[in-house]
Tab-separated table of C-alpha atoms in Angstrom:
chain	number	residue	atom	x	y	z
A	28	MET	CA	34.300	-5.874	1.388
A	29	LYS	CA	31.671	-3.739	3.120
A	30	GLN	CA	30.325	-4.941	6.464
A	31	THR	CA	26.931	-4.332	8.090
A	32	GLU	CA	24.734	-6.109	10.610
A	33	VAL	CA	21.538	-6.004	8.540
A	34	LEU	CA	21.222	-5.314	4.826
A	35	VAL	CA	17.865	-3.856	3.757
A	36	ILE	CA	16.999	-4.114	0.070
A	37	GLY	CA	14.821	-1.210	-1.080
A	38	ALA	CA	14.473	2.341	0.278
A	39	GLY	CA	10.696	2.583	-0.042
A	40	PRO	CA	8.364	2.753	2.986
A	41	SER	CA	8.941	-0.883	3.925
A	42	GLY	CA	12.725	-0.571	3.829
A	43	SER	CA	12.644	2.748	5.681
A	44	ILE	CA	10.474	1.428	8.515
A	45	ALA	CA	12.608	-1.709	8.890
A	46	ALA	CA	15.778	0.388	8.985
A	47	ALA	CA	14.266	2.887	11.446
A	48	GLN	CA	13.274	0.122	13.881
A	49	LEU	CA	16.663	-1.585	13.646
A	50	ILE	CA	18.480	1.695	14.312
A	51	LYS	CA	16.162	2.288	17.258
A	52	GLU	CA	17.348	-1.067	18.634
A	53	GLY	CA	21.006	-0.159	18.148
A	54	ILE	CA	21.632	-2.303	15.065
A	55	GLN	CA	23.836	-1.191	12.162
A	56	VAL	CA	21.907	-0.956	8.879
A	57	THR	CA	22.805	-0.523	5.231
A	58	VAL	CA	20.093	0.088	2.618
A	59	ILE	CA	20.565	-0.780	-1.044
A	60	GLU	CA	18.239	0.996	-3.484
A	61	LYS	CA	18.103	0.384	-7.233
A	62	THR	CA	16.918	3.868	-8.229
A	63	LYS	CA	17.792	7.456	-7.356
A	64	PHE	CA	15.322	9.281	-5.127
A	65	PRO	CA	12.914	10.963	-5.529
A	66	ARG	CA	11.252	8.490	-7.878
A	67	PHE	CA	7.624	7.953	-8.920
A	68	VAL	CA	5.505	5.102	-7.557
A	69	ILE	CA	1.808	4.666	-6.789
A	70	GLY	CA	0.117	3.698	-3.531
A	71	GLU	CA	-0.596	7.299	-2.574
A	72	SER	CA	-3.544	7.072	-0.176
A	73	LEU	CA	-2.482	5.903	3.278
A	74	LEU	CA	-4.690	4.339	5.975
A	75	PRO	CA	-4.882	5.429	9.631
A	76	ARG	CA	-3.182	2.186	10.707
A	77	CYS	CA	-0.036	3.526	8.989
A	78	MET	CA	0.110	6.289	11.573
A	79	ASP	CA	0.522	3.781	14.412
A	80	ILE	CA	3.577	2.344	12.675
A	81	LEU	CA	5.090	5.733	11.833
A	82	GLU	CA	4.549	6.787	15.432
A	83	SER	CA	6.197	3.638	16.814
A	84	VAL	CA	9.463	4.438	14.962
A	85	ASP	CA	9.268	8.181	15.736
A	86	LEU	CA	8.628	9.337	12.167
A	87	ILE	CA	5.308	11.169	12.599
A	88	GLU	CA	6.714	14.639	13.282
A	89	SER	CA	9.232	14.584	10.440
A	90	ILE	CA	6.461	13.666	7.989
A	91	LYS	CA	4.048	16.258	9.422
A	92	ASN	CA	6.539	18.946	8.503
A	93	LYS	CA	6.189	18.105	4.798
A	94	GLY	CA	2.635	19.487	4.618
A	95	PHE	CA	1.002	16.505	2.940
A	96	GLN	CA	-2.768	16.494	2.383
A	97	GLU	CA	-4.597	15.213	5.421
A	98	LYS	CA	-7.080	12.397	4.769
A	99	PHE	CA	-10.122	11.952	6.993
A	100	GLY	CA	-12.029	9.236	5.167
A	101	ALA	CA	-13.258	7.745	1.899
A	102	LYS	CA	-16.202	8.483	-0.365
A	103	PHE	CA	-17.703	5.877	-2.700
A	104	ILE	CA	-19.895	6.959	-5.617
A	105	MET	CA	-22.135	4.869	-7.882
A	106	GLY	CA	-24.550	6.663	-10.203
A	107	ASP	CA	-26.553	9.115	-8.105
A	108	ASP	CA	-25.724	7.310	-4.853
A	109	SER	CA	-22.783	7.962	-2.562
A	110	CYS	CA	-21.461	6.676	0.742
A	111	ASP	CA	-19.043	8.393	3.134
A	112	PHE	CA	-16.807	6.654	5.643
A	113	ASN	CA	-15.307	9.077	8.165
A	114	PHE	CA	-12.405	7.635	10.116
A	115	SER	CA	-13.523	9.594	13.185
A	116	GLU	CA	-16.548	7.275	13.341
A	117	GLN	CA	-14.738	3.943	13.301
A	118	TYR	CA	-15.225	1.091	15.751
A	119	THR	CA	-11.591	0.379	16.636
A	120	LYS	CA	-9.706	2.807	18.819
A	121	GLY	CA	-6.923	4.278	16.730
A	122	TRP	CA	-5.919	7.146	14.493
A	123	ASP	CA	-8.828	8.954	12.850
A	124	TRP	CA	-6.822	10.558	10.052
A	125	THR	CA	-3.817	9.964	7.828
A	126	TRP	CA	-2.249	11.474	4.676
A	127	GLN	CA	-2.612	11.442	0.910
A	128	VAL	CA	0.915	11.698	-0.475
A	129	PRO	CA	2.849	11.996	-3.719
A	130	ARG	CA	4.928	8.936	-3.073
A	131	ALA	CA	8.097	10.422	-4.559
A	132	ASP	CA	8.056	13.056	-1.804
A	133	PHE	CA	6.797	10.781	0.983
A	134	ASP	CA	9.302	8.005	0.336
A	135	LYS	CA	12.204	10.457	0.123
A	136	ALA	CA	11.155	12.112	3.387
A	137	LEU	CA	11.202	8.715	5.121
A	138	ILE	CA	14.553	7.503	3.832
A	139	ASP	CA	16.218	10.903	4.329
A	140	GLU	CA	15.202	10.835	7.998
A	141	VAL	CA	16.431	7.259	8.390
A	142	GLU	CA	19.734	8.135	6.713
A	143	GLY	CA	20.066	11.081	9.072
A	144	ARG	CA	19.756	8.649	11.996
A	145	GLY	CA	22.740	6.641	10.830
A	146	ALA	CA	21.715	4.218	8.079
A	147	GLU	CA	24.048	4.015	5.098
A	148	VAL	CA	21.993	4.282	1.892
A	149	LEU	CA	23.487	3.151	-1.416
A	150	TYR	CA	21.368	4.491	-4.287
A	151	GLU	CA	21.515	3.283	-7.897
A	152	SER	CA	22.713	-0.109	-6.707
A	153	THR	CA	21.336	-3.338	-8.165
A	154	VAL	CA	21.468	-6.624	-6.257
A	155	GLU	CA	22.896	-9.359	-8.480
A	156	ASN	CA	23.342	-12.311	-6.128
A	157	VAL	CA	22.871	-13.345	-2.510
A	158	GLU	CA	24.919	-16.184	-0.996
A	159	PHE	CA	24.108	-17.610	2.424
A	160	LEU	CA	27.296	-18.878	4.078
A	161	GLU	CA	27.706	-20.445	7.512
A	162	ASP	CA	28.424	-17.225	9.414
A	163	GLU	CA	27.424	-14.462	7.020
A	164	VAL	CA	25.341	-13.473	4.013
A	165	ILE	CA	27.302	-12.155	1.020
A	166	THR	CA	25.331	-9.870	-1.274
A	167	THR	CA	26.826	-8.938	-4.625
A	168	PHE	CA	25.588	-5.721	-6.190
A	169	SER	CA	26.526	-3.287	-8.930
A	170	HIS	CA	27.158	0.327	-7.962
A	171	GLU	CA	28.457	3.097	-10.224
A	172	GLY	CA	29.388	0.557	-12.860
A	173	LYS	CA	31.364	-1.641	-10.498
A	174	SER	CA	30.557	-4.979	-8.871
A	175	GLU	CA	30.802	-4.837	-5.081
A	176	GLN	CA	30.012	-7.106	-2.155
A	177	ILE	CA	28.654	-6.544	1.319
A	178	SER	CA	28.644	-8.957	4.257
A	179	SER	CA	25.709	-8.990	6.680
A	180	LYS	CA	24.166	-11.163	9.351
A	181	TYR	CA	20.664	-10.766	7.962
A	182	VAL	CA	18.857	-9.524	4.838
A	183	ILE	CA	15.448	-7.835	4.820
A	184	ASP	CA	13.886	-7.571	1.360
A	185	GLY	CA	11.672	-4.497	1.086
A	186	SER	CA	12.189	-4.173	-2.662
A	187	GLY	CA	8.457	-4.158	-3.456
A	188	TYR	CA	7.708	-4.794	-7.112
A	189	GLY	CA	11.437	-5.317	-7.654
A	190	ARG	CA	10.978	-8.597	-5.744
A	191	VAL	CA	14.711	-9.172	-5.465
A	192	LEU	CA	14.861	-12.225	-3.190
A	193	PRO	CA	11.721	-13.859	-4.607
A	194	ARG	CA	13.456	-13.846	-8.002
A	195	LEU	CA	16.922	-14.834	-6.818
A	196	LEU	CA	15.655	-17.568	-4.458
A	197	ASP	CA	12.877	-18.819	-6.748
A	198	LEU	CA	10.097	-17.894	-4.320
A	199	GLU	CA	7.688	-16.282	-6.777
A	200	GLU	CA	4.201	-17.728	-6.930
A	201	ALA	CA	1.127	-16.830	-8.943
A	202	SER	CA	-1.573	-14.936	-7.077
A	203	ASP	CA	-5.058	-16.415	-6.799
A	204	MET	CA	-6.522	-12.964	-7.523
A	205	PRO	CA	-7.868	-12.324	-11.055
A	206	ALA	CA	-5.582	-10.461	-13.440
A	207	ARG	CA	-6.721	-6.823	-13.450
A	208	SER	CA	-5.190	-3.606	-14.764
A	209	ALA	CA	-4.603	-0.076	-13.508
A	210	PHE	CA	-4.337	2.924	-15.883
A	211	PHE	CA	-3.438	6.166	-14.112
A	212	THR	CA	-1.827	9.593	-14.146
A	213	HIS	CA	-1.582	12.852	-12.183
A	214	ILE	CA	-3.738	15.798	-13.252
A	215	LYS	CA	-3.507	19.516	-12.418
A	216	ASP	CA	-6.862	19.659	-10.687
A	217	GLU	CA	-8.123	23.149	-11.511
A	218	ASN	CA	-11.762	22.212	-10.841
A	219	ARG	CA	-11.273	20.646	-7.403
A	220	GLY	CA	-12.864	23.398	-5.367
A	221	ASP	CA	-12.942	23.528	-1.583
A	222	GLY	CA	-14.606	21.265	0.959
A	223	ALA	CA	-14.404	17.738	2.296
A	224	ASP	CA	-13.473	16.102	-1.007
A	225	GLN	CA	-9.915	17.386	-0.599
A	226	ASN	CA	-9.562	15.376	2.603
A	227	ARG	CA	-10.580	11.940	1.367
A	228	ILE	CA	-10.070	9.504	-1.426
A	229	GLN	CA	-13.024	9.208	-3.810
A	230	VAL	CA	-13.868	5.958	-5.556
A	231	LEU	CA	-16.282	6.072	-8.478
A	232	VAL	CA	-17.916	2.791	-9.534
A	233	ILE	CA	-18.120	2.753	-13.321
A	234	GLU	CA	-19.183	-0.858	-13.864
A	235	PRO	CA	-19.422	-3.791	-11.413
A	236	GLU	CA	-15.745	-4.677	-11.876
A	237	THR	CA	-14.357	-1.312	-12.970
A	238	TRP	CA	-13.752	1.745	-10.783
A	239	PHE	CA	-11.925	5.049	-10.764
A	240	TRP	CA	-9.833	6.648	-7.996
A	241	MET	CA	-9.347	10.333	-7.175
A	242	ILE	CA	-6.646	11.189	-4.612
A	243	PRO	CA	-6.125	14.952	-4.104
A	244	PHE	CA	-2.698	16.181	-2.966
A	245	SER	CA	-1.883	19.413	-1.146
A	246	ASN	CA	0.044	20.739	-4.184
A	247	GLY	CA	-3.086	21.081	-6.355
A	248	VAL	CA	-2.445	17.854	-8.247
A	249	THR	CA	-4.821	14.877	-8.075
A	250	SER	CA	-3.879	11.266	-8.714
A	251	VAL	CA	-6.512	9.656	-10.956
A	252	GLY	CA	-6.802	6.136	-12.288
A	253	PHE	CA	-9.044	3.472	-13.772
A	254	VAL	CA	-8.833	-0.047	-12.301
A	255	GLY	CA	-10.370	-3.401	-13.123
A	256	ASP	CA	-11.622	-4.934	-16.332
A	257	LEU	CA	-10.314	-2.249	-18.688
A	258	PRO	CA	-10.513	-2.033	-22.488
A	259	GLU	CA	-7.304	-2.634	-24.414
A	260	VAL	CA	-5.285	0.520	-23.820
A	261	ASP	CA	-3.670	2.340	-26.738
A	262	VAL	CA	-0.179	2.556	-25.268
A	263	GLU	CA	1.033	4.538	-28.301
A	264	ASN	CA	-1.369	7.394	-27.486
A	265	PRO	CA	-1.964	7.114	-23.717
A	266	ARG	CA	-3.035	10.738	-23.130
A	267	GLU	CA	-5.657	10.688	-25.848
A	268	PHE	CA	-6.925	7.289	-24.728
A	269	PHE	CA	-7.133	8.378	-21.077
A	270	GLN	CA	-8.890	11.595	-22.057
A	271	ASN	CA	-11.465	9.640	-24.038
A	272	MET	CA	-12.102	7.398	-21.030
A	273	LEU	CA	-12.651	10.462	-18.846
A	274	GLU	CA	-15.121	11.958	-21.307
A	275	GLU	CA	-17.273	8.829	-21.303
A	276	HIS	CA	-18.424	9.704	-17.772
A	277	GLU	CA	-20.130	13.030	-17.086
A	278	TYR	CA	-18.675	13.521	-13.589
A	279	LEU	CA	-15.113	12.824	-14.718
A	280	LYS	CA	-15.497	14.948	-17.840
A	281	ASP	CA	-16.702	17.940	-15.816
A	282	ARG	CA	-13.955	17.542	-13.194
A	283	PHE	CA	-10.938	16.680	-15.353
A	284	GLY	CA	-11.958	17.175	-18.989
A	285	LYS	CA	-9.919	20.328	-19.667
A	286	CYS	CA	-7.136	19.854	-17.129
A	287	ASP	CA	-3.480	19.174	-17.949
A	288	PHE	CA	-1.755	15.853	-17.310
A	289	VAL	CA	1.446	15.964	-15.261
A	290	PHE	CA	2.805	12.890	-17.074
A	291	ASP	CA	1.681	10.389	-19.689
A	292	PRO	CA	-0.778	7.871	-18.200
A	293	LYS	CA	0.860	4.628	-17.146
A	294	LEU	CA	-0.525	1.084	-17.385
A	295	ILE	CA	0.090	-1.786	-14.944
A	296	THR	CA	-1.412	-5.187	-15.754
A	297	ALA	CA	-1.762	-8.348	-13.655
A	298	TYR	CA	-0.472	-6.514	-10.588
A	299	SER	CA	-1.502	-9.099	-7.951
A	300	ILE	CA	1.500	-11.109	-6.750
A	301	SER	CA	2.426	-13.725	-4.151
A	302	VAL	CA	5.311	-15.875	-2.855
A	303	SER	CA	5.753	-19.427	-1.630
A	304	ARG	CA	7.220	-18.349	1.723
A	305	PHE	CA	7.764	-15.136	3.697
A	306	TYR	CA	11.084	-15.920	5.397
A	307	GLY	CA	13.999	-18.335	5.536
A	308	ASP	CA	17.455	-18.778	7.032
A	309	ARG	CA	18.671	-15.190	7.723
A	310	TYR	CA	16.269	-13.461	5.351
A	311	VAL	CA	12.722	-12.118	5.443
A	312	LEU	CA	10.428	-10.577	2.820
A	313	THR	CA	8.325	-7.513	3.611
A	314	GLY	CA	5.710	-5.359	1.880
A	315	ASN	CA	4.979	-6.027	-1.779
A	316	SER	CA	7.896	-8.450	-1.855
A	317	THR	CA	5.483	-10.849	-0.119
A	318	GLU	CA	2.031	-10.194	-1.542
A	319	PHE	CA	-0.043	-7.470	-3.196
A	320	LEU	CA	-3.803	-7.808	-3.596
A	321	ASP	CA	-5.446	-4.802	-5.227
A	322	PRO	CA	-5.419	-0.997	-4.890
A	323	VAL	CA	-9.138	-0.628	-4.141
A	324	PHE	CA	-8.794	-0.190	-0.357
A	325	SER	CA	-5.286	1.316	-0.348
A	326	SER	CA	-3.882	-1.511	1.772
A	327	GLY	CA	-0.464	-1.783	0.086
A	328	VAL	CA	1.475	0.767	2.147
A	329	THR	CA	-0.217	-0.428	5.339
A	330	PHE	CA	1.088	-3.966	4.817
A	331	ALA	CA	4.481	-2.588	3.787
A	332	LEU	CA	4.818	-0.713	7.085
A	333	GLU	CA	3.227	-3.401	9.272
A	334	SER	CA	5.351	-6.221	7.891
A	335	ALA	CA	8.538	-4.145	8.007
A	336	LEU	CA	8.083	-3.289	11.679
A	337	LYS	CA	7.285	-6.901	12.643
A	338	ALA	CA	10.186	-8.248	10.610
A	339	ALA	CA	12.679	-5.773	12.079
A	340	GLU	CA	11.549	-6.555	15.633
A	341	LEU	CA	12.046	-10.291	15.063
A	342	VAL	CA	15.409	-9.829	13.333
A	343	ALA	CA	16.541	-7.746	16.306
A	344	LYS	CA	15.481	-10.546	18.668
A	345	GLU	CA	17.512	-13.103	16.741
A	346	LEU	CA	20.568	-10.853	16.664
A	347	ARG	CA	20.317	-10.525	20.462
A	348	GLY	CA	20.325	-14.314	20.703
A	349	GLU	CA	16.646	-14.570	21.609
A	350	GLU	CA	14.190	-16.973	20.018
A	351	ALA	CA	11.950	-15.508	17.317
A	352	ASN	CA	8.732	-17.316	16.404
A	353	TRP	CA	8.505	-16.414	12.731
A	354	GLU	CA	5.470	-18.563	11.950
A	355	THR	CA	3.260	-17.149	14.709
A	356	ASP	CA	4.546	-13.617	15.092
A	357	TYR	CA	5.207	-12.881	11.423
A	358	VAL	CA	3.659	-15.213	8.861
A	359	ASN	CA	0.404	-15.905	10.698
A	360	TYR	CA	0.093	-12.322	11.885
A	361	ILE	CA	0.597	-10.710	8.469
A	362	GLN	CA	-1.477	-13.360	6.712
A	363	THR	CA	-4.371	-12.666	9.078
A	364	GLY	CA	-4.521	-9.064	7.901
A	365	VAL	CA	-4.019	-10.015	4.264
A	366	ASP	CA	-6.883	-12.512	4.468
A	367	VAL	CA	-9.254	-9.858	5.832
A	368	PHE	CA	-8.473	-7.469	3.014
A	369	ARG	CA	-8.610	-10.316	0.490
A	370	SER	CA	-12.207	-10.983	1.551
A	371	TYR	CA	-13.115	-7.327	1.188
A	372	VAL	CA	-11.414	-7.033	-2.202
A	373	ASN	CA	-13.326	-10.090	-3.448
A	374	ASN	CA	-16.556	-8.713	-1.981
A	375	TRP	CA	-15.940	-5.430	-3.768
A	376	TYR	CA	-15.591	-7.019	-7.189
A	377	ASP	CA	-18.506	-9.443	-6.768
A	378	GLY	CA	-20.828	-6.568	-5.798
A	379	THR	CA	-21.350	-7.548	-2.150
A	380	LEU	CA	-19.904	-4.291	-0.846
A	381	HIS	CA	-21.783	-2.236	-3.436
A	382	SER	CA	-25.017	-3.568	-1.917
A	383	ILE	CA	-23.832	-2.556	1.545
A	384	PHE	CA	-22.212	0.789	0.788
A	385	PHE	CA	-25.095	2.160	-1.268
A	386	ALA	CA	-27.963	0.813	0.810
A	387	LYS	CA	-30.368	3.494	2.045
A	388	ASP	CA	-30.234	2.610	5.726
A	389	ILE	CA	-27.288	0.859	7.393
A	390	LYS	CA	-27.018	0.712	11.185
A	391	GLN	CA	-24.375	3.138	12.408
A	392	THR	CA	-22.652	0.459	14.500
A	393	ILE	CA	-22.198	-1.750	11.442
A	394	LYS	CA	-20.908	1.162	9.383
A	395	GLU	CA	-18.392	1.958	12.121
A	396	GLN	CA	-17.163	-1.653	12.167
A	397	ILE	CA	-16.704	-1.688	8.384
A	398	CYS	CA	-15.030	1.728	8.598
A	399	SER	CA	-12.383	0.249	10.901
A	400	VAL	CA	-11.538	-2.316	8.228
A	401	LEU	CA	-11.190	0.471	5.660
A	402	ALA	CA	-8.944	2.315	8.145
A	403	GLY	CA	-6.579	-0.678	8.186
A	404	TYR	CA	-7.404	-2.050	11.647
A	405	VAL	CA	-7.730	-5.582	10.301
A	406	TRP	CA	-6.145	-7.285	13.323
A	407	ASP	CA	-8.878	-6.217	15.777
A	408	LYS	CA	-10.803	-9.461	16.244
A	409	SER	CA	-13.283	-7.794	18.607
A	410	ASN	CA	-14.714	-6.326	15.406
A	411	PRO	CA	-17.195	-8.853	13.939
A	412	TYR	CA	-16.450	-7.583	10.432
A	413	VAL	CA	-12.825	-8.539	11.006
A	414	LYS	CA	-13.379	-11.775	12.916
A	415	ARG	CA	-15.984	-13.043	10.425
A	416	HIS	CA	-14.617	-11.305	7.357
A	417	GLY	CA	-15.401	-14.266	5.126
A	418	SER	CA	-19.105	-14.395	5.966
A	419	ALA	CA	-20.279	-11.211	7.716
A	420	PRO	CA	-20.351	-8.893	4.671
A	421	LYS	CA	-22.166	-11.452	2.533
A	422	THR	CA	-24.718	-12.114	5.274
A	423	LEU	CA	-25.338	-8.381	5.643
A	424	ALA	CA	-25.728	-7.946	1.894
A	425	LYS	CA	-28.353	-10.715	1.796
A	426	VAL	CA	-30.309	-9.072	4.625
A	427	ILE	CA	-30.177	-5.731	2.844
A	428	ASN	CA	-31.380	-7.238	-0.419
A	429	TYR	CA	-34.170	-9.027	1.416
A	430	ASN	CA	-35.246	-5.744	2.984
A	431	PHE	CA	-35.267	-4.102	-0.416
């Protein structure tokens, strides 16, 4: 039977960050990954807060060398109106740029670096069972057609949408977010042109609850997708259906109408997920294994990295024989950030943020405070739009409407 100190399930960003931190603390790590890398996944527009985490585990330089598209902000478009948020103008002190990444390349760069530092990575391995014994955790998995077992002291689940432990331990719980859909592809962006639009995500409001993303990559490809209350998609003819959706909107037709798709458009429905608990005896859930809200503000990878780092730090404390306060330092901490983004996601779909973003005259200080939220600095309670996330945006929207 294989032996390791900590078993990490999933080699995506969450698993890589957890493994990198554990190795940094001198702990032996084995990573089990169901697929073979590189593999496709969405969540391609990072937030500046991600850079703090990558820096803390010494991964910034290795990722810089990959030449990913730098991202300096976000642009929101509705009809003839637009609103720019530049991360250099945010309220919270932090990184003022990040990357836009094809996740297949980004994820592989992370796990390759972690493997080079000493982690054992077992690809094409599927977890079948986890048994918590008195002195060890026995994980049974299939690898190359054979059933194998590995003994560990702790298990970190960074399996994302695979949700390995939530399924095996019956932790899955319905999200309180409405069931929405995402329909997306990559397009060879021949009409992109030069200028600032390469260095930011663009979000086009189509209808109050439907929007479209554009995420340019450095390789000339742009990730594009419709999100929200979508019509019933013709899954038998996804390219034709996606093309027809593009041609319904003049801006999208002009930009992408005659460009080639890299792959058939994919559909994800009811993507919001949750769990009944984040941790238990010798296990912890990280990233999308815990909760996923919505892609509108690109918060998924941020929470994957943030939760992985916090979880690995606390696991390391326990393995050193120190007391780890999981409720305060993990659950409450992560939930605080999730709750801020949950408010902003809800305010996006109910139109509150549309009123704010596309208003003619917003005070620069307020815009900077909101920009910090969009940059992922959702734990900075000196920011009133973080501290009062449930009420501040709605109050501002009412004032704006009154002024109109």
